[in-house]
PDB file of C-alpha atoms in Angstrom:
ATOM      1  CA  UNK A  71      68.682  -8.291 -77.381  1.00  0.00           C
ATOM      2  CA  UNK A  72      68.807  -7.812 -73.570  1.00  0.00           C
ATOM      3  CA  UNK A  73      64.908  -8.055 -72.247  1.00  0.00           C
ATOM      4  CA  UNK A  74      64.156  -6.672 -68.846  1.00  0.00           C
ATOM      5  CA  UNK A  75      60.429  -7.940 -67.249  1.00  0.00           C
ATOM      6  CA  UNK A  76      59.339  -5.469 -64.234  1.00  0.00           C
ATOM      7  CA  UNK A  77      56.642  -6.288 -61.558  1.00  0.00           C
ATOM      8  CA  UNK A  78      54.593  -5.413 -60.418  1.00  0.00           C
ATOM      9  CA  UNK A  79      53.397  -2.173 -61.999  1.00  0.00           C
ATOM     10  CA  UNK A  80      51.471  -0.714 -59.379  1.00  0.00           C
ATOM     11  CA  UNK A  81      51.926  -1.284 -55.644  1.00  0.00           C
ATOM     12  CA  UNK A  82      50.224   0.297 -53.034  1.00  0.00           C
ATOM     13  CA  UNK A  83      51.004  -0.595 -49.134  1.00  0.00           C
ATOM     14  CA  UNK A  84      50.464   1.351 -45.966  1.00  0.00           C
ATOM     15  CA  UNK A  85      52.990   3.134 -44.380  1.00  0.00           C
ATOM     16  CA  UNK A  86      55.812   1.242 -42.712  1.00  0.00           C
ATOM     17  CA  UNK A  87      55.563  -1.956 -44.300  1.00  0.00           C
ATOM     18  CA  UNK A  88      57.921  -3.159 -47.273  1.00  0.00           C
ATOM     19  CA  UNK A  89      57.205  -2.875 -50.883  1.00  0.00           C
ATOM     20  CA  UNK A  90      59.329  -5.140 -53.319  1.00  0.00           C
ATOM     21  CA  UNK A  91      59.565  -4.845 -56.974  1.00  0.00           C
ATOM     22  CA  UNK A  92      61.289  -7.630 -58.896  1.00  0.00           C
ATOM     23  CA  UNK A  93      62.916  -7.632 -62.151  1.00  0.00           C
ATOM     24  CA  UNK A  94      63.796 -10.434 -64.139  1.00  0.00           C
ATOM     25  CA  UNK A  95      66.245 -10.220 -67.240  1.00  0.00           C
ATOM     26  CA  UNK A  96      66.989 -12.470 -70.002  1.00  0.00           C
ATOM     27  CA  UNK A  97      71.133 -11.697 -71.395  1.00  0.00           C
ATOM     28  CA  UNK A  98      73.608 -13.987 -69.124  1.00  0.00           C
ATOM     29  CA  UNK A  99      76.133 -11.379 -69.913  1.00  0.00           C
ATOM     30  CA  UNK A 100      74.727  -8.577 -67.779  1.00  0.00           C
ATOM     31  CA  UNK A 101      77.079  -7.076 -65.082  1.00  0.00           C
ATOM     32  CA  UNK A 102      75.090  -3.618 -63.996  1.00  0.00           C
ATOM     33  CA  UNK A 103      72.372  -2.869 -62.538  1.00  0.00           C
ATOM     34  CA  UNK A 104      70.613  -0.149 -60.829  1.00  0.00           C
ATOM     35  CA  UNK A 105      67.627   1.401 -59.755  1.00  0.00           C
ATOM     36  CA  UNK A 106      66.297   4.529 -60.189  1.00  0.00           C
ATOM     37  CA  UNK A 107      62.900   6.652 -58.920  1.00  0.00           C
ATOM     38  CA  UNK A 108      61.164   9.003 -60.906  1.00  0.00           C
ATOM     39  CA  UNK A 109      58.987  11.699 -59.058  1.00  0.00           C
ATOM     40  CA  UNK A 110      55.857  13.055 -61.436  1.00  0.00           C
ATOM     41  CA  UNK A 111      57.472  15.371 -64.234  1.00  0.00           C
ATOM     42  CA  UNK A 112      60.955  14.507 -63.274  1.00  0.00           C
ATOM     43  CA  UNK A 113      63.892  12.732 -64.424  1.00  0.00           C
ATOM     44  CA  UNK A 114      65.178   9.853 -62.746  1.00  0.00           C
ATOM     45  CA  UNK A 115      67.419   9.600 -59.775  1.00  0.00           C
ATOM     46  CA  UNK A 116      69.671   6.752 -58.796  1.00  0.00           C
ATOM     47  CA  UNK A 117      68.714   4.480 -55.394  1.00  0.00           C
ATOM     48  CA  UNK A 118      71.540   2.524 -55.884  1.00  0.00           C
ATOM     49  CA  UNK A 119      73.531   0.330 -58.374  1.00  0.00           C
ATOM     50  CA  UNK A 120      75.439  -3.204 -58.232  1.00  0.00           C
ATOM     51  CA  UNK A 121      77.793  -5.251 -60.398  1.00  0.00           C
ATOM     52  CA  UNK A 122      77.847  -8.632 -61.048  1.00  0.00           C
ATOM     53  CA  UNK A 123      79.485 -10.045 -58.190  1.00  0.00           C
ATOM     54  CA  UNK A 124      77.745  -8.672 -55.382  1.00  0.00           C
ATOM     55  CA  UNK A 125      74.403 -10.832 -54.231  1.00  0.00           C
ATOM     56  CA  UNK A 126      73.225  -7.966 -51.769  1.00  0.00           C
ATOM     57  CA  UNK A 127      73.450  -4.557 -50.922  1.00  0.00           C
ATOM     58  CA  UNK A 128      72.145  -2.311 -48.496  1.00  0.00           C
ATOM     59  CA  UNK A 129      71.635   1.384 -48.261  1.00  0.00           C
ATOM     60  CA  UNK A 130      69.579   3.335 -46.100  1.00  0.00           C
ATOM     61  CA  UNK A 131      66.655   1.618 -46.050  1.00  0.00           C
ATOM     62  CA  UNK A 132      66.997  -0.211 -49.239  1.00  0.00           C
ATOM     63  CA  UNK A 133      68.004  -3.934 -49.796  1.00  0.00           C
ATOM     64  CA  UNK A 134      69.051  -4.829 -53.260  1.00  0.00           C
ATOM     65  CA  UNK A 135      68.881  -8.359 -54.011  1.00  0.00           C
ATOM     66  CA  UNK A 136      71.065 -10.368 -57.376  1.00  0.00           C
ATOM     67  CA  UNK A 137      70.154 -13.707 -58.009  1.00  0.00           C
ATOM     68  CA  UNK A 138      72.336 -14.574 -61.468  1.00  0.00           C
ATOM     69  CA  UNK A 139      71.132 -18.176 -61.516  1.00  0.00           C
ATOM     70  CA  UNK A 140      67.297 -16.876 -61.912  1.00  0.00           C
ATOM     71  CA  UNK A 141      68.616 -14.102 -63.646  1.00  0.00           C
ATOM     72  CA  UNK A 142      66.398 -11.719 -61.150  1.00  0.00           C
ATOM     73  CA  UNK A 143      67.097  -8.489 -59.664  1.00  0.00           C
ATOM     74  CA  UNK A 144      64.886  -7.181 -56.590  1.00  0.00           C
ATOM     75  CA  UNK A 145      64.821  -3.795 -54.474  1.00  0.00           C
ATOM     76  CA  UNK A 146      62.818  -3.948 -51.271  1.00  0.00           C
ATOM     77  CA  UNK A 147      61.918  -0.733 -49.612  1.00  0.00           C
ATOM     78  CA  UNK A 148      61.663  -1.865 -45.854  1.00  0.00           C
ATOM     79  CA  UNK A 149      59.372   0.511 -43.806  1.00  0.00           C
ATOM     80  CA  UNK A 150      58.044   2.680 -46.841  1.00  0.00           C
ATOM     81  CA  UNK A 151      56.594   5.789 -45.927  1.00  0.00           C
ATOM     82  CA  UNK A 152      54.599   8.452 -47.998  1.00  0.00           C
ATOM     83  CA  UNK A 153      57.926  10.091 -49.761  1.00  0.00           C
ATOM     84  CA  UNK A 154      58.858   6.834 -51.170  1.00  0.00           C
ATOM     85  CA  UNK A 155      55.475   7.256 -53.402  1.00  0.00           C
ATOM     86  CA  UNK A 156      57.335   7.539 -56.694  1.00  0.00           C
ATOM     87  CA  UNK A 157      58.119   5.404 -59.752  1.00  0.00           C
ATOM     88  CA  UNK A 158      60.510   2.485 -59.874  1.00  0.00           C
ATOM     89  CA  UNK A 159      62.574   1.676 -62.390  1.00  0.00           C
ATOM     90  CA  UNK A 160      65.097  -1.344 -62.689  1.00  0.00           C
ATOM     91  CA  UNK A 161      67.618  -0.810 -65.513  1.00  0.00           C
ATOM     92  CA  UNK A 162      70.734  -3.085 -66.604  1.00  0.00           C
ATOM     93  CA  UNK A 163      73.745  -2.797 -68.603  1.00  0.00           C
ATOM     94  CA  UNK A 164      76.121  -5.357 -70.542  1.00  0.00           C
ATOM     95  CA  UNK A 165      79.498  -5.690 -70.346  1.00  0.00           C
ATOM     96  CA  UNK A 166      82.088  -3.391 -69.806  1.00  0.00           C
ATOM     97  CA  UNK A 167      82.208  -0.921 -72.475  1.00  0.00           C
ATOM     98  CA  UNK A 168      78.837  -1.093 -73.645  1.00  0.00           C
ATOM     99  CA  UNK A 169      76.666   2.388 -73.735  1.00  0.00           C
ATOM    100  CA  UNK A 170      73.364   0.363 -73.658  1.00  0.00           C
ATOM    101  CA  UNK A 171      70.559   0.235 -71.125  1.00  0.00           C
ATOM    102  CA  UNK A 172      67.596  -1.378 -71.026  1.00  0.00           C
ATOM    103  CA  UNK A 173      65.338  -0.326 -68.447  1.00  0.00           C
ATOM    104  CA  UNK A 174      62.048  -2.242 -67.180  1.00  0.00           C
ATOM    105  CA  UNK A 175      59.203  -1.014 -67.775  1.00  0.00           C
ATOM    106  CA  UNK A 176      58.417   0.630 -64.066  1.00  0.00           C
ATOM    107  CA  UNK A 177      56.398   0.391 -60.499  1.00  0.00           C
ATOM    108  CA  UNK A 178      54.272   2.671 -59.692  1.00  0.00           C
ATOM    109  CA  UNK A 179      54.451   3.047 -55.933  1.00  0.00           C
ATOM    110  CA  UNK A 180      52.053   4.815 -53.609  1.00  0.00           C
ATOM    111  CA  UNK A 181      52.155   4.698 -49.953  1.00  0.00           C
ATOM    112  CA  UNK A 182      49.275   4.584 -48.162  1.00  0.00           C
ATOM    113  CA  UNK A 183      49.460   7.174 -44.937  1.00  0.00           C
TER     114      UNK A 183
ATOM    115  CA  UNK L 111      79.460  20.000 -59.439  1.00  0.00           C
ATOM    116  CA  UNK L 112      78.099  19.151 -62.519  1.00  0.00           C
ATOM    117  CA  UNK L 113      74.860  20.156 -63.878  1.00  0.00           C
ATOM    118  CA  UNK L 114      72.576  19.049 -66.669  1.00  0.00           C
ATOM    119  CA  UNK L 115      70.474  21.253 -68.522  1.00  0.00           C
ATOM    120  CA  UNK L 116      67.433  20.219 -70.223  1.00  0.00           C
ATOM    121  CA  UNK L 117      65.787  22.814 -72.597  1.00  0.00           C
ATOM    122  CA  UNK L 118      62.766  23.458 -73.161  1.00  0.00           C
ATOM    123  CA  UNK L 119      61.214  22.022 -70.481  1.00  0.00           C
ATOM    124  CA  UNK L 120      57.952  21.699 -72.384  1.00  0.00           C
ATOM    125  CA  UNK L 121      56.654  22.022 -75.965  1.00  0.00           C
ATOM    126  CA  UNK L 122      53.608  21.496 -77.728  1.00  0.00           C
ATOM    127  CA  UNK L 123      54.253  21.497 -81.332  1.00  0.00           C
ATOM    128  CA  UNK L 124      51.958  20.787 -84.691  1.00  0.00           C
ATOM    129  CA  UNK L 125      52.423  17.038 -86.420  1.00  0.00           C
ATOM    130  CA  UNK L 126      54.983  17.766 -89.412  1.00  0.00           C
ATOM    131  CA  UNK L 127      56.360  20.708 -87.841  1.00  0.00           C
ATOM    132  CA  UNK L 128      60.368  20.761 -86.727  1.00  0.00           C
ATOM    133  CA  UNK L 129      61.758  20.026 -83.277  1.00  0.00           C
ATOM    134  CA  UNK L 130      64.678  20.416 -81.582  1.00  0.00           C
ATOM    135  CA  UNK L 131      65.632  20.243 -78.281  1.00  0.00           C
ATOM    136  CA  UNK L 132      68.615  20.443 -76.242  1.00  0.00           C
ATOM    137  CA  UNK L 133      70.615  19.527 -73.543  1.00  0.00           C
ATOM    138  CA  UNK L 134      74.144  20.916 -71.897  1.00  0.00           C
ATOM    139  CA  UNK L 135      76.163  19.343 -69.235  1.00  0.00           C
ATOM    140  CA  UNK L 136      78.109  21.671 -67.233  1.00  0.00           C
ATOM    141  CA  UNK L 137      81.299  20.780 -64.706  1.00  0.00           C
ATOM    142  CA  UNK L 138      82.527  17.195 -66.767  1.00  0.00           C
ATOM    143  CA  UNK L 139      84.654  17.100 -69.540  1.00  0.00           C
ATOM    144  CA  UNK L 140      84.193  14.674 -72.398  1.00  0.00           C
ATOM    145  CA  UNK L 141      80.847  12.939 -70.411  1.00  0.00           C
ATOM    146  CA  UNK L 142      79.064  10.077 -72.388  1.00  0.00           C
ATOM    147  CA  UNK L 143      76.033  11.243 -73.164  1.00  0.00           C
ATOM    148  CA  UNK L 144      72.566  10.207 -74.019  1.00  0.00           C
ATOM    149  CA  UNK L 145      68.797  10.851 -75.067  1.00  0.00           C
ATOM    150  CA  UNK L 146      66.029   8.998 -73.682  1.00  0.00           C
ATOM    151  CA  UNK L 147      62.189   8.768 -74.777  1.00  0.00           C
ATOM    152  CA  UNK L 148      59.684   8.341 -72.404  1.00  0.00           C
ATOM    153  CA  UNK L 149      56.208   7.798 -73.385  1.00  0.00           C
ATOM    154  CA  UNK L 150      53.606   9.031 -70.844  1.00  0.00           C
ATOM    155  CA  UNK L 151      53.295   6.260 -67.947  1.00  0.00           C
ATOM    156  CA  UNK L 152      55.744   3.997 -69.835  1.00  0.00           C
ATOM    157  CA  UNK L 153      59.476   3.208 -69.482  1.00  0.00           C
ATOM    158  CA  UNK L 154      62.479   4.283 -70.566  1.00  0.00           C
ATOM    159  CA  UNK L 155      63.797   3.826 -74.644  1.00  0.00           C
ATOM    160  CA  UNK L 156      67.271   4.868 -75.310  1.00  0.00           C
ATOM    161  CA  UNK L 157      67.487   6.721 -78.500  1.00  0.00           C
ATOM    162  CA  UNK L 158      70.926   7.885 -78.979  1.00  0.00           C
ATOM    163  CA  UNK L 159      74.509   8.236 -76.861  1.00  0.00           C
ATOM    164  CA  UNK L 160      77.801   9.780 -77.998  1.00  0.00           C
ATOM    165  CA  UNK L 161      81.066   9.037 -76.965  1.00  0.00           C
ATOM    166  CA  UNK L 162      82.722  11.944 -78.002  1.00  0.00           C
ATOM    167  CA  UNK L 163      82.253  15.489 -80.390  1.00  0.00           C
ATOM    168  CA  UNK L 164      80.874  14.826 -83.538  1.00  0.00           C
ATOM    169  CA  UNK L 165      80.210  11.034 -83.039  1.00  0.00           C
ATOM    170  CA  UNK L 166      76.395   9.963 -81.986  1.00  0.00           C
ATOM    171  CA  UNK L 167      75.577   5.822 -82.326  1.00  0.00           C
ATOM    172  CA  UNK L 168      71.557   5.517 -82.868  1.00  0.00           C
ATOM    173  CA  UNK L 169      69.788   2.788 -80.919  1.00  0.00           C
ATOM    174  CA  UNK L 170      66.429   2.591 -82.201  1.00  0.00           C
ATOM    175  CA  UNK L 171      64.940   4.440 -85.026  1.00  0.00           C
ATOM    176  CA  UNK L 172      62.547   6.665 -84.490  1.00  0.00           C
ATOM    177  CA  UNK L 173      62.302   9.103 -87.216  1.00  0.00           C
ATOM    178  CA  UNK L 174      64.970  11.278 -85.250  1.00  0.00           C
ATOM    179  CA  UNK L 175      68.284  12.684 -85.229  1.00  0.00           C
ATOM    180  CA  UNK L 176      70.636  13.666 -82.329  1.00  0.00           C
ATOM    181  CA  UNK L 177      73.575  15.852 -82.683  1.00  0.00           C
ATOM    182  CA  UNK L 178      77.039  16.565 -80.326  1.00  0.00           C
ATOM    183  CA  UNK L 179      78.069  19.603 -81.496  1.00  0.00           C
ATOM    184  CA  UNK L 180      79.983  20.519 -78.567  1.00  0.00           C
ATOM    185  CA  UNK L 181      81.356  18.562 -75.690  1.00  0.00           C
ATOM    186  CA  UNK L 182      78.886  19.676 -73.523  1.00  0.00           C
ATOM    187  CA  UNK L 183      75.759  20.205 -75.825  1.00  0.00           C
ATOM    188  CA  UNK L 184      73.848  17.207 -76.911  1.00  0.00           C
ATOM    189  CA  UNK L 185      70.929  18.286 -79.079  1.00  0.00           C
ATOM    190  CA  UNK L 186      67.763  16.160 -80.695  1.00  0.00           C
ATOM    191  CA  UNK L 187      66.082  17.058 -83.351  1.00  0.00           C
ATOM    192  CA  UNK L 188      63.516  16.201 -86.441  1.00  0.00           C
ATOM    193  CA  UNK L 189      62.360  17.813 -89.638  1.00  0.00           C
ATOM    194  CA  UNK L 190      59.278  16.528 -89.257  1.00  0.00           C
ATOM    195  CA  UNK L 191      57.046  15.492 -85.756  1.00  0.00           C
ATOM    196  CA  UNK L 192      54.838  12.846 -86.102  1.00  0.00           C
ATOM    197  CA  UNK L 193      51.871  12.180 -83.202  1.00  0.00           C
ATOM    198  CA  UNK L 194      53.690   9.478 -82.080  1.00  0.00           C
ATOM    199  CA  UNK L 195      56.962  11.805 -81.124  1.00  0.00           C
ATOM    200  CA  UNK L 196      54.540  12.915 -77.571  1.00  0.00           C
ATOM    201  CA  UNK L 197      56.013  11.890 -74.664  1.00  0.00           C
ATOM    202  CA  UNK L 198      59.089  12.832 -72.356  1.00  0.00           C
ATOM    203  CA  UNK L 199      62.897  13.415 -73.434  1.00  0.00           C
ATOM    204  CA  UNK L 200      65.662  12.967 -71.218  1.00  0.00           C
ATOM    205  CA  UNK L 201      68.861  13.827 -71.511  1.00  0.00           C
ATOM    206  CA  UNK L 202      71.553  11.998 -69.253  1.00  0.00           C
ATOM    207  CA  UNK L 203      75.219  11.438 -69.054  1.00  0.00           C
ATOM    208  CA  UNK L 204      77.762   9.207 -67.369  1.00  0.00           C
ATOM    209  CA  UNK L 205      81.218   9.248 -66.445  1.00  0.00           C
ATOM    210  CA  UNK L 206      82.238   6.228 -68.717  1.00  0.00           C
ATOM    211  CA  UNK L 207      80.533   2.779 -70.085  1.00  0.00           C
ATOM    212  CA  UNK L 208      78.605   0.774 -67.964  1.00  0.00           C
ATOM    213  CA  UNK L 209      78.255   3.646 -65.069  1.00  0.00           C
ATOM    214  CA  UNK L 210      75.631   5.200 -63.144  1.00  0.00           C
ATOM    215  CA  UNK L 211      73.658   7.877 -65.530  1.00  0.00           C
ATOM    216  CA  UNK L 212      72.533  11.243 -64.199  1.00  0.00           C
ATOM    217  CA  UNK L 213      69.494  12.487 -65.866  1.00  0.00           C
ATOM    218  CA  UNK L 214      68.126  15.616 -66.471  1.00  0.00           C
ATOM    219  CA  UNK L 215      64.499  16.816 -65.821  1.00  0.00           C
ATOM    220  CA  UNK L 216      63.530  16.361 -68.919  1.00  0.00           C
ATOM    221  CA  UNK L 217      61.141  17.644 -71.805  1.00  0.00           C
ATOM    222  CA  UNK L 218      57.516  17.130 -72.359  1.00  0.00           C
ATOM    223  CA  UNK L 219      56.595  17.175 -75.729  1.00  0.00           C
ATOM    224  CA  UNK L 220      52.895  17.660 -77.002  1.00  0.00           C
ATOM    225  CA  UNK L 221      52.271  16.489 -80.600  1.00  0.00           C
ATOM    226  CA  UNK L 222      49.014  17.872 -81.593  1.00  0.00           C
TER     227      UNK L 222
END
C-alpha cells in the first residue's frame, strides 16, 4: 500500500528564517494532499491541501510544493516565528472515492526566539 | 458550524479492562467519519471510517471495534485493553472521499 516518508523529524531554526519539511510518497495514483499542525495535546488542524494538478500553492505564509515526477510533496514555512512551533504532518489520499489516508510520520518544529 | 466532540478527553484504564470512547459531530448531516490512533510522539494510523449508519470498514486491526450508531455518533470500543492500546484517539470527519478531515481534540488513553 501507499507509503509516505517524512523529513526531517525535528527542525529547529531561529525566528524569521524558513523551515521546510519534505515528504516523499511511493503510490503513482495519489491525487490529495495536505498538511496539517498539531499543537501539544491537540488534534490536528489543516494548513492547506492540493490535488493533483496543481505544482504550487501559496497561502499566507506557506508555499506548498508537488513534484509528481519525484513523487515529493514539500511545505516551506517562510519567515517562521515562535507560534509556528508545532508538529507537521504531511498526509495523502488516493483516488477519488477512497476513505484512506496515510499520513507521514511528522516534524517536530520549534522556533528559536 | 459544525462541531466535533471527543469524549473523554482522557482515561487511564487497567490492561484487560473495557474501553469505549466516543465521538459526536454536530451541524453536518451524513459526514464520513473516522478514528485515528496516535501513539505518543508518533504519527497518525487510521483505524476505522464509516460511510453511513450502521456501516464501519476496518483499516488495520488492532484488537478494536468501532461502532456508528447514529449519524452523528461514532464510538470505539474493546472488551479487552491491552498495554499497547496507550496513546491518542482522534476522531475526525469529512464532507465526502478524498476531502479535507476536521479532527477533534482527541483522547489520551493510559494503559496501565
Amino acid at each position: 500500500g501507499e507509503q509516505v516518508e517524512q523529513r526531517p523529524p525535528h527542525l529547529s531554526v531561529p525566528e524569521g528564517d524558513s523551515a521546510v519539511i519534505i515528504c516523499t510518497y511511493t503510490d503513482s495514483a495519489t491525487a490529495y494532499f495536505y498538511w496539517y499542525k498539531q499543537e501539544p495535546g491537540a488534534g490536528l488542524q489543516l494548513l492547506m491541501s492540493v490535488f493533483s494538478n496543481v505544482d504550487r500553492k501559496e497561502e499566507q505564509g506557506l508555499t506548498v510544493l508537488l513534484n509528481k515526477k519525484d513523487k515529493q510533496l514539500s511545505l516551506n514555512l517562510t519567515a517562521a516565528h515562535p507560534g509556528d512551533s508545532a508538529v507537521y504532518f504531511c498526509a495523502v489520499s488516493l483516488n477519488t472515492g477512497n476513505y484512506k489516508y496515510v499520513f507521514g510520520a511528522g516534524t517536530r518544529l520549534k522556533v528559536i526566539a | 458550524a459544525q462541531t466535533i466532540h471527543q469524549w473523554p478527553v482522557a482515561e487511564i484504564k487497567a490492561v484487560g479492562s473495557p474501553l469505549s470512547l466516543g465521538c459526536t459531530i454536530k451541524g453536518k448531516s451524513s459526514p464520513n467519519l473516522y478514528w485515528y490512533w496516535q501513539a505518543t510522539g508518533g504519527t497518525l494510523q487510521q483505524l476505522f471510517y464509516s460511510i453511513t449508519v450502521g456501516q464501519v470498514e476496518s483499516v488495520v486491526q488492532l484488537n478494536l471495534s468501532a461502532s456508528r450508531p447514529k449519524d452523528d455518533q461514532f464510538i470505539l470500543s474493546t472488551e479487552k485493553l491491552l498495554l499497547s492500546h496507550s496513546g491518542f484517539y482522534l476522531c475526525a470527519w469529512s464532507l465526502s472521499s478524498n476531502e479535507r478531515l476536521f479532527f477533534g481534540h482527541g483522547t489520551k488513553l493510559s494503559v496501565l
